[in-house]
PDB file of C-alpha atoms and ligand atoms in Angstrom:
ATOM      1  CA  MET A   1     118.058 105.538 115.617  1.00 38.00           C
ATOM      2  CA  LYS A   2     117.290 101.897 115.019  1.00 39.00           C
ATOM      3  CA  THR A   3     114.811 101.168 112.294  1.00 40.00           C
ATOM      4  CA  ASP A   4     114.903  97.390 112.093  1.00 40.00           C
ATOM      5  CA  ARG A   5     111.650  95.503 112.310  1.00 40.00           C
ATOM      6  CA  ARG A   6     112.372  93.973 115.694  1.00 38.00           C
ATOM      7  CA  SER A   7     112.742  97.358 117.360  1.00 38.00           C
ATOM      8  CA  PHE A   8     109.375  98.394 115.976  1.00 36.00           C
ATOM      9  CA  LEU A   9     107.664  95.293 117.200  1.00 35.00           C
ATOM     10  CA  SER A  10     109.315  94.595 120.521  1.00 35.00           C
ATOM     11  CA  THR A  11     107.622  97.228 122.686  1.00 33.00           C
ATOM     12  CA  ALA A  12     104.143  96.041 121.951  1.00 33.00           C
ATOM     13  CA  SER A  13     101.091  97.059 123.851  1.00 31.00           C
ATOM     14  CA  ILE A  14      98.400  95.437 121.845  1.00 30.00           C
ATOM     15  CA  ALA A  15      95.119  96.942 120.779  1.00 30.00           C
ATOM     16  CA  THR A  16      92.586  95.706 118.320  1.00 30.00           C
ATOM     17  CA  ALA A  17      91.820  98.036 115.455  1.00 31.00           C
ATOM     18  CA  ALA A  18      88.322  97.899 114.048  1.00 33.00           C
ATOM     19  CA  PHE A  19      88.120  99.124 110.474  1.00 38.00           C
ATOM     20  CA  ALA A  20      84.762 100.369 109.223  1.00 40.00           C
ATOM     21  CA  ALA A  21      82.524  97.575 108.018  1.00 40.00           C
ATOM     22  CA  SER A  22      85.273  94.992 107.978  1.00 45.00           C
ATOM     23  CA  SER A  23      86.728  93.074 110.906  1.00 49.00           C
ATOM     24  CA  LEU A  24      90.381  93.389 110.045  1.00 58.00           C
ATOM     25  CA  SER A  25      92.766  91.538 112.302  1.00 55.00           C
ATOM     26  CA  ALA A  26      95.294  94.045 113.469  1.00 58.00           C
ATOM     27  CA  LYS A  27      97.436  95.000 116.411  1.00 58.00           C
ATOM     28  CA  ALA A  28      98.523  98.579 116.949  1.00 57.00           C
ATOM     29  CA  VAL A  29     102.178  98.529 117.915  1.00 55.00           C
ATOM     30  CA  PRO A  30     103.857 101.662 119.216  1.00 54.00           C
ATOM     31  CA  ILE A  31     107.312 102.115 117.705  1.00 52.00           C
ATOM     32  CA  ASP A  32     108.857 104.327 120.324  1.00 54.00           C
ATOM     33  CA  GLU A  33     106.839 106.916 122.126  1.00 50.00           C
ATOM     34  CA  LYS A  34     109.770 109.332 122.160  1.00 55.00           C
ATOM     35  CA  GLU A  35     110.039 109.292 118.391  1.00 57.00           C
ATOM     36  CA  PRO A  36     107.708 111.261 116.115  1.00 62.00           C
ATOM     37  CA  MET A  37     107.038 108.440 113.665  1.00 78.00           C
ATOM     38  CA  GLY A  38     103.679 107.437 115.068  1.00 83.00           C
ATOM     39  CA  LYS A  39     102.269 103.951 115.525  1.00 86.00           C
ATOM     40  CA  LEU A  40     102.644 100.903 113.328  1.00 90.00           C
ATOM     41  CA  THR A  41      99.807  98.465 112.924  1.00 92.00           C
ATOM     42  CA  LYS A  42     100.705  94.821 112.502  1.00 95.00           C
ATOM     43  CA  HIS A  43      98.045  93.582 110.073  1.00 97.00           C
ATOM     44  CA  GLU A  44      97.174  89.897 110.239  1.00 98.00           C
ATOM     45  CA  LEU A  45      95.467  87.406 107.995  1.00 98.00           C
ATOM     46  CA  PRO A  46      91.974  86.770 109.412  1.00 98.00           C
ATOM     47  CA  THR A  47      90.840  83.174 109.826  1.00 97.00           C
ATOM     48  CA  LEU A  48      87.895  82.164 107.664  1.00 97.00           C
ATOM     49  CA  PRO A  49      84.536  81.698 109.420  1.00 96.00           C
ATOM     50  CA  TYR A  50      84.117  78.353 107.553  1.00 98.00           C
ATOM     51  CA  SER A  51      86.312  75.632 106.033  1.00 98.00           C
ATOM     52  CA  TYR A  52      87.900  75.887 102.584  1.00 98.00           C
ATOM     53  CA  ASN A  53      85.392  73.434 101.108  1.00 98.00           C
ATOM     54  CA  ALA A  54      82.324  75.011 102.734  1.00 98.00           C
ATOM     55  CA  LEU A  55      81.313  77.044  99.674  1.00 98.00           C
ATOM     56  CA  GLU A  56      81.319  74.035  97.299  1.00 98.00           C
ATOM     57  CA  PRO A  57      80.089  73.542  94.655  1.00 98.00           C
ATOM     58  CA  PHE A  58      79.859  77.270  93.940  1.00 98.00           C
ATOM     59  CA  ILE A  59      83.448  78.084  94.910  1.00 98.00           C
ATOM     60  CA  ASP A  60      85.869  75.155  94.997  1.00 98.00           C
ATOM     61  CA  ALA A  61      88.096  74.330  97.971  1.00 98.00           C
ATOM     62  CA  THR A  62      91.401  74.654  96.095  1.00 98.00           C
ATOM     63  CA  THR A  63      90.533  78.146  94.902  1.00 98.00           C
ATOM     64  CA  MET A  64      89.500  79.143  98.415  1.00 98.00           C
ATOM     65  CA  GLU A  65      92.678  77.788  99.977  1.00 98.00           C
ATOM     66  CA  ILE A  66      95.054  79.448  97.514  1.00 98.00           C
ATOM     67  CA  HIS A  67      93.032  82.665  97.542  1.00 98.00           C
ATOM     68  CA  HIS A  68      93.033  82.994 101.323  1.00 98.00           C
ATOM     69  CA  SER A  69      96.411  81.520 102.322  1.00 98.00           C
ATOM     70  CA  LYS A  70      98.479  82.897  99.410  1.00 98.00           C
ATOM     71  CA  HIS A  71      96.772  85.875  97.770  1.00 98.00           C
ATOM     72  CA  HIS A  72      95.231  87.517 100.821  1.00 98.00           C
ATOM     73  CA  LYS A  73      98.361  86.725 102.844  1.00 98.00           C
ATOM     74  CA  GLY A  74     100.372  88.529 100.175  1.00 98.00           C
ATOM     75  CA  TYR A  75      98.293  91.680 100.630  1.00 98.00           C
ATOM     76  CA  VAL A  76      98.699  91.544 104.415  1.00 98.00           C
ATOM     77  CA  ASP A  77     102.478  91.190 104.061  1.00 98.00           C
ATOM     78  CA  GLY A  78     102.581  93.900 101.396  1.00 98.00           C
ATOM     79  CA  LEU A  79     100.633  96.335 103.563  1.00 98.00           C
ATOM     80  CA  ASN A  80     102.854  95.667 106.593  1.00 97.00           C
ATOM     81  CA  LYS A  81     105.925  96.193 104.428  1.00 97.00           C
ATOM     82  CA  ALA A  82     104.623  99.444 102.897  1.00 97.00           C
ATOM     83  CA  GLU A  83     103.654 100.912 106.276  1.00 96.00           C
ATOM     84  CA  MET A  84     107.029  99.891 107.734  1.00 95.00           C
ATOM     85  CA  GLU A  85     108.828 101.632 104.883  1.00 96.00           C
ATOM     86  CA  LEU A  86     106.721 104.773 105.382  1.00 96.00           C
ATOM     87  CA  ALA A  87     107.609 104.724 109.084  1.00 94.00           C
ATOM     88  CA  LYS A  88     111.274 104.353 108.186  1.00 92.00           C
ATOM     89  CA  ALA A  89     110.947 107.349 105.871  1.00 94.00           C
ATOM     90  CA  ARG A  90     109.561 109.389 108.749  1.00 92.00           C
ATOM     91  CA  ALA A  91     112.438 108.234 110.940  1.00 89.00           C
ATOM     92  CA  THR A  92     115.151 109.054 108.451  1.00 90.00           C
ATOM     93  CA  GLY A  93     113.533 111.972 106.617  1.00 93.00           C
ATOM     94  CA  ASP A  94     114.275 110.186 103.334  1.00 95.00           C
ATOM     95  CA  TYR A  95     111.122 110.472 101.216  1.00 96.00           C
ATOM     96  CA  SER A  96     112.718 109.536  97.892  1.00 97.00           C
ATOM     97  CA  MET A  97     110.486 106.408  97.628  1.00 98.00           C
ATOM     98  CA  ILE A  98     107.299 108.042  98.914  1.00 98.00           C
ATOM     99  CA  GLN A  99     105.366 107.618  95.657  1.00 98.00           C
ATOM    100  CA  HIS A 100     106.202 103.919  95.444  1.00 98.00           C
ATOM    101  CA  TRP A 101     105.279 103.109  99.047  1.00 98.00           C
ATOM    102  CA  SER A 102     102.134 105.237  98.939  1.00 97.00           C
ATOM    103  CA  LYS A 103     100.946 103.235  95.927  1.00 97.00           C
ATOM    104  CA  GLN A 104     101.915  99.943  97.571  1.00 98.00           C
ATOM    105  CA  SER A 105     100.031 100.957 100.680  1.00 97.00           C
ATOM    106  CA  ALA A 106      96.855 101.736  98.701  1.00 96.00           C
ATOM    107  CA  PHE A 107      97.079  98.533  96.633  1.00 97.00           C
ATOM    108  CA  HIS A 108      97.828  96.100  99.461  1.00 98.00           C
ATOM    109  CA  GLY A 109      95.626  97.956 101.942  1.00 97.00           C
ATOM    110  CA  GLY A 110      92.736  97.781  99.484  1.00 97.00           C
ATOM    111  CA  GLY A 111      93.423  94.077  99.010  1.00 98.00           C
ATOM    112  CA  HIS A 112      93.453  93.386 102.746  1.00 98.00           C
ATOM    113  CA  PHE A 113      90.276  95.400 103.386  1.00 97.00           C
ATOM    114  CA  LEU A 114      88.254  93.935 100.512  1.00 98.00           C
ATOM    115  CA  HIS A 115      89.270  90.300 101.089  1.00 98.00           C
ATOM    116  CA  SER A 116      88.466  90.623 104.802  1.00 98.00           C
ATOM    117  CA  LEU A 117      85.020  91.847 103.750  1.00 98.00           C
ATOM    118  CA  PHE A 118      84.667  89.195 101.033  1.00 98.00           C
ATOM    119  CA  TRP A 119      85.185  86.194 103.341  1.00 98.00           C
ATOM    120  CA  ARG A 120      82.689  87.514 105.864  1.00 98.00           C
ATOM    121  CA  ILE A 121      79.862  88.251 103.435  1.00 98.00           C
ATOM    122  CA  MET A 122      79.848  84.642 102.229  1.00 98.00           C
ATOM    123  CA  ALA A 123      78.482  81.523 103.944  1.00 98.00           C
ATOM    124  CA  PRO A 124      77.686  77.954 102.902  1.00 98.00           C
ATOM    125  CA  ASN A 125      74.540  77.727 100.812  1.00 98.00           C
ATOM    126  CA  GLY A 126      71.532  77.027 102.994  1.00 97.00           C
ATOM    127  CA  LYS A 127      73.557  77.777 106.161  1.00 97.00           C
ATOM    128  CA  GLY A 128      73.459  81.554 105.956  1.00 97.00           C
ATOM    129  CA  GLY A 129      74.367  81.752 102.269  1.00 98.00           C
ATOM    130  CA  GLY A 130      71.969  82.441  99.410  1.00 98.00           C
ATOM    131  CA  GLY A 131      68.339  83.482  99.342  1.00 97.00           C
ATOM    132  CA  GLU A 132      67.344  87.111  99.562  1.00 97.00           C
ATOM    133  CA  PRO A 133      68.036  89.971 101.956  1.00 98.00           C
ATOM    134  CA  GLN A 134      65.622  90.659 104.785  1.00 97.00           C
ATOM    135  CA  GLY A 135      64.685  93.578 106.994  1.00 98.00           C
ATOM    136  CA  ILE A 136      66.325  96.989 106.679  1.00 98.00           C
ATOM    137  CA  LEU A 137      68.694  95.839 103.913  1.00 98.00           C
ATOM    138  CA  ALA A 138      65.813  94.491 101.832  1.00 98.00           C
ATOM    139  CA  ASP A 139      63.883  97.765 102.263  1.00 98.00           C
ATOM    140  CA  LYS A 140      66.936  99.842 101.360  1.00 98.00           C
ATOM    141  CA  ILE A 141      67.640  97.830  98.198  1.00 98.00           C
ATOM    142  CA  LYS A 142      64.015  98.260  97.097  1.00 98.00           C
ATOM    143  CA  GLU A 143      64.085 101.982  97.866  1.00 98.00           C
ATOM    144  CA  ASP A 144      67.380 102.680  96.079  1.00 98.00           C
ATOM    145  CA  PHE A 145      67.202 100.271  93.115  1.00 98.00           C
ATOM    146  CA  GLY A 146      63.462  99.681  92.631  1.00 98.00           C
ATOM    147  CA  SER A 147      63.567  95.945  93.313  1.00 98.00           C
ATOM    148  CA  PHE A 148      65.926  93.154  94.383  1.00 98.00           C
ATOM    149  CA  ASP A 149      65.942  91.836  90.802  1.00 98.00           C
ATOM    150  CA  ALA A 150      66.941  95.233  89.403  1.00 98.00           C
ATOM    151  CA  PHE A 151      69.705  95.484  92.003  1.00 98.00           C
ATOM    152  CA  LYS A 152      70.949  91.999  91.209  1.00 98.00           C
ATOM    153  CA  LYS A 153      71.037  92.657  87.452  1.00 98.00           C
ATOM    154  CA  GLN A 154      72.962  95.914  87.859  1.00 98.00           C
ATOM    155  CA  PHE A 155      75.402  94.379  90.356  1.00 98.00           C
ATOM    156  CA  SER A 156      75.991  91.282  88.180  1.00 98.00           C
ATOM    157  CA  SER A 157      76.613  93.485  85.135  1.00 98.00           C
ATOM    158  CA  ALA A 158      79.017  95.708  87.038  1.00 98.00           C
ATOM    159  CA  ALA A 159      80.935  92.740  88.460  1.00 98.00           C
ATOM    160  CA  SER A 160      81.071  90.824  85.166  1.00 98.00           C
ATOM    161  CA  SER A 161      82.341  93.812  83.187  1.00 98.00           C
ATOM    162  CA  VAL A 162      85.185  95.061  85.394  1.00 97.00           C
ATOM    163  CA  GLU A 163      88.081  95.708  83.037  1.00 97.00           C
ATOM    164  CA  GLY A 164      90.894  93.314  83.960  1.00 97.00           C
ATOM    165  CA  SER A 165      91.269  92.437  87.645  1.00 98.00           C
ATOM    166  CA  GLY A 166      88.988  93.987  90.233  1.00 98.00           C
ATOM    167  CA  TRP A 167      85.779  93.918  92.217  1.00 98.00           C
ATOM    168  CA  GLY A 168      82.066  94.472  91.964  1.00 98.00           C
ATOM    169  CA  LEU A 169      81.007  96.441  95.037  1.00 98.00           C
ATOM    170  CA  LEU A 170      77.916  97.617  96.837  1.00 98.00           C
ATOM    171  CA  HIS A 171      78.680 100.788  98.771  1.00 98.00           C
ATOM    172  CA  TYR A 172      76.723 102.728 101.344  1.00 98.00           C
ATOM    173  CA  ARG A 173      76.942 106.519 100.959  1.00 97.00           C
ATOM    174  CA  LYS A 174      76.069 108.204 104.216  1.00 97.00           C
ATOM    175  CA  SER A 175      75.736 111.772 102.898  1.00 96.00           C
ATOM    176  CA  ASP A 176      72.447 110.999 101.147  1.00 97.00           C
ATOM    177  CA  ASN A 177      71.717 107.681 102.830  1.00 97.00           C
ATOM    178  CA  ARG A 178      71.786 105.479  99.779  1.00 97.00           C
ATOM    179  CA  LEU A 179      73.325 102.353  98.311  1.00 98.00           C
ATOM    180  CA  ILE A 180      75.518 102.587  95.205  1.00 97.00           C
ATOM    181  CA  ILE A 181      76.872  99.852  92.958  1.00 98.00           C
ATOM    182  CA  GLY A 182      80.413 100.357  91.771  1.00 97.00           C
ATOM    183  CA  GLN A 183      83.459  98.676  90.334  1.00 97.00           C
ATOM    184  CA  ALA A 184      87.036  98.706  91.560  1.00 97.00           C
ATOM    185  CA  GLU A 185      89.969  97.976  89.282  1.00 97.00           C
ATOM    186  CA  ASN A 186      92.722  96.068  91.064  1.00 97.00           C
ATOM    187  CA  GLN A 187      91.863  96.667  94.738  1.00 94.00           C
ATOM    188  CA  HIS A 188      91.425 100.415  94.841  1.00 92.00           C
ATOM    189  CA  LYS A 189      91.109 102.257  91.541  1.00 93.00           C
ATOM    190  CA  LEU A 190      87.763 103.861  90.603  1.00 90.00           C
ATOM    191  CA  SER A 191      86.942 104.278  94.293  1.00 81.00           C
ATOM    192  CA  SER A 192      84.572 107.095  95.112  1.00 84.00           C
ATOM    193  CA  TRP A 193      84.976 109.132  98.277  1.00 91.00           C
ATOM    194  CA  GLY A 194      82.521 109.126 101.136  1.00 94.00           C
ATOM    195  CA  THR A 195      81.329 105.579 100.531  1.00 96.00           C
ATOM    196  CA  THR A 196      81.976 102.299 102.341  1.00 96.00           C
ATOM    197  CA  PRO A 197      81.696  98.861 100.706  1.00 97.00           C
ATOM    198  CA  ILE A 198      79.230  96.564 102.470  1.00 98.00           C
ATOM    199  CA  LEU A 199      79.238  93.764  99.860  1.00 98.00           C
ATOM    200  CA  GLY A 200      81.833  92.812  97.294  1.00 98.00           C
ATOM    201  CA  ILE A 201      82.747  90.093  94.839  1.00 98.00           C
ATOM    202  CA  ASP A 202      86.338  89.472  93.827  1.00 98.00           C
ATOM    203  CA  VAL A 203      86.503  89.092  90.037  1.00 98.00           C
ATOM    204  CA  TRP A 204      90.265  88.700  89.715  1.00 98.00           C
ATOM    205  CA  GLU A 205      90.919  85.524  87.718  1.00 98.00           C
ATOM    206  CA  HIS A 206      92.481  83.936  90.836  1.00 98.00           C
ATOM    207  CA  ALA A 207      88.992  84.004  92.412  1.00 98.00           C
ATOM    208  CA  TYR A 208      87.358  81.744  89.817  1.00 98.00           C
ATOM    209  CA  TYR A 209      89.639  80.542  87.011  1.00 98.00           C
ATOM    210  CA  LEU A 210      90.289  76.974  88.264  1.00 97.00           C
ATOM    211  CA  LYS A 211      86.576  76.159  88.174  1.00 98.00           C
ATOM    212  CA  TYR A 212      85.065  78.622  85.710  1.00 98.00           C
ATOM    213  CA  GLN A 213      88.042  79.400  83.399  1.00 97.00           C
ATOM    214  CA  ASN A 214      87.103  82.407  81.244  1.00 97.00           C
ATOM    215  CA  LYS A 215      83.394  82.327  82.158  1.00 98.00           C
ATOM    216  CA  ARG A 216      83.341  85.113  84.723  1.00 98.00           C
ATOM    217  CA  GLY A 217      79.589  85.605  84.280  1.00 98.00           C
ATOM    218  CA  ASP A 218      78.946  81.997  85.355  1.00 98.00           C
ATOM    219  CA  TYR A 219      81.022  82.547  88.506  1.00 98.00           C
ATOM    220  CA  VAL A 220      79.116  85.748  89.328  1.00 98.00           C
ATOM    221  CA  ALA A 221      75.790  83.944  88.805  1.00 98.00           C
ATOM    222  CA  ALA A 222      76.872  81.057  91.088  1.00 98.00           C
ATOM    223  CA  TRP A 223      78.245  83.417  93.754  1.00 98.00           C
ATOM    224  CA  TRP A 224      74.752  84.679  94.667  1.00 98.00           C
ATOM    225  CA  ASN A 225      74.169  81.223  96.214  1.00 98.00           C
ATOM    226  CA  VAL A 226      76.757  81.913  98.920  1.00 98.00           C
ATOM    227  CA  VAL A 227      76.075  85.564  99.744  1.00 98.00           C
ATOM    228  CA  ASN A 228      75.500  85.952 103.474  1.00 98.00           C
ATOM    229  CA  TRP A 229      72.743  88.601 103.481  1.00 98.00           C
ATOM    230  CA  GLY A 230      72.624  88.654 107.272  1.00 98.00           C
ATOM    231  CA  GLU A 231      76.225  89.883 107.380  1.00 98.00           C
ATOM    232  CA  VAL A 232      75.627  92.438 104.604  1.00 98.00           C
ATOM    233  CA  GLY A 233      72.629  93.727 106.556  1.00 98.00           C
ATOM    234  CA  LYS A 234      74.805  94.117 109.670  1.00 98.00           C
ATOM    235  CA  ASN A 235      77.367  96.075 107.644  1.00 98.00           C
ATOM    236  CA  LEU A 236      74.633  98.396 106.381  1.00 98.00           C
ATOM    237  CA  GLU A 237      73.083  98.968 109.786  1.00 98.00           C
ATOM    238  CA  MET A 238      76.497  99.712 111.307  1.00 97.00           C
ATOM    239  CA  MET A 239      77.131 102.379 108.663  1.00 96.00           C
ATOM    240  CA  MET A 240      73.639 103.889 108.959  1.00 96.00           C
ATOM    241  CA  LYS A 241      74.142 104.688 112.662  1.00 94.00           C
TER     242      LYS A 241
HETATM  243 MN1  LIG Z   1      91.455  88.104  95.477  1.00 53.42          MN
END
């Protein structure tokens, strides 16, 4: 049977896939309904809800442009490639590369998910970005961390101290209805099960090095000025349902 990319993509009936708290751009593409390989999703780079220079002076335009158009694009392409290769393995029964493509899928899939979240939970300072959370999110932060200041200190510490490349994350854990601060190394390691990120800061050097060089703590401190608390609150309320 044919396994080239065109044959996978040509018979497209298009559906939008919503992915937890993040609005990932994706089209579900059936490969061939007669074949047992299942569906392929064509993941796409989401457009930013603001211009590349909108987060200045806290995050510079060049960093934003490279980060979105090159780095995030790379994760989208990598995830599409990994899922294609896994579909090919199902088609051919050749699983000799299963470990490699499973790892690639987790790495690039984590990258696509977290960057899609990252862009959405930021906004220009004073136009949705900065300030403090309101409403249910504000109450939940106070309940689970004691105060907004205590939350902010723990989150800043977690983000600043990620070993190597990774993320500082605020997760919602539905099983006991609470917020948890965590770290991720790369895009996916250290993840805990049963939690969904509702806020995250990318602390890979590509996210800040042009402007902040080695001063990751300064970048984390500046980043609070562009956090879109309204969006984070929506993510929380969606997960609490
Ligand atoms: Mn990044």
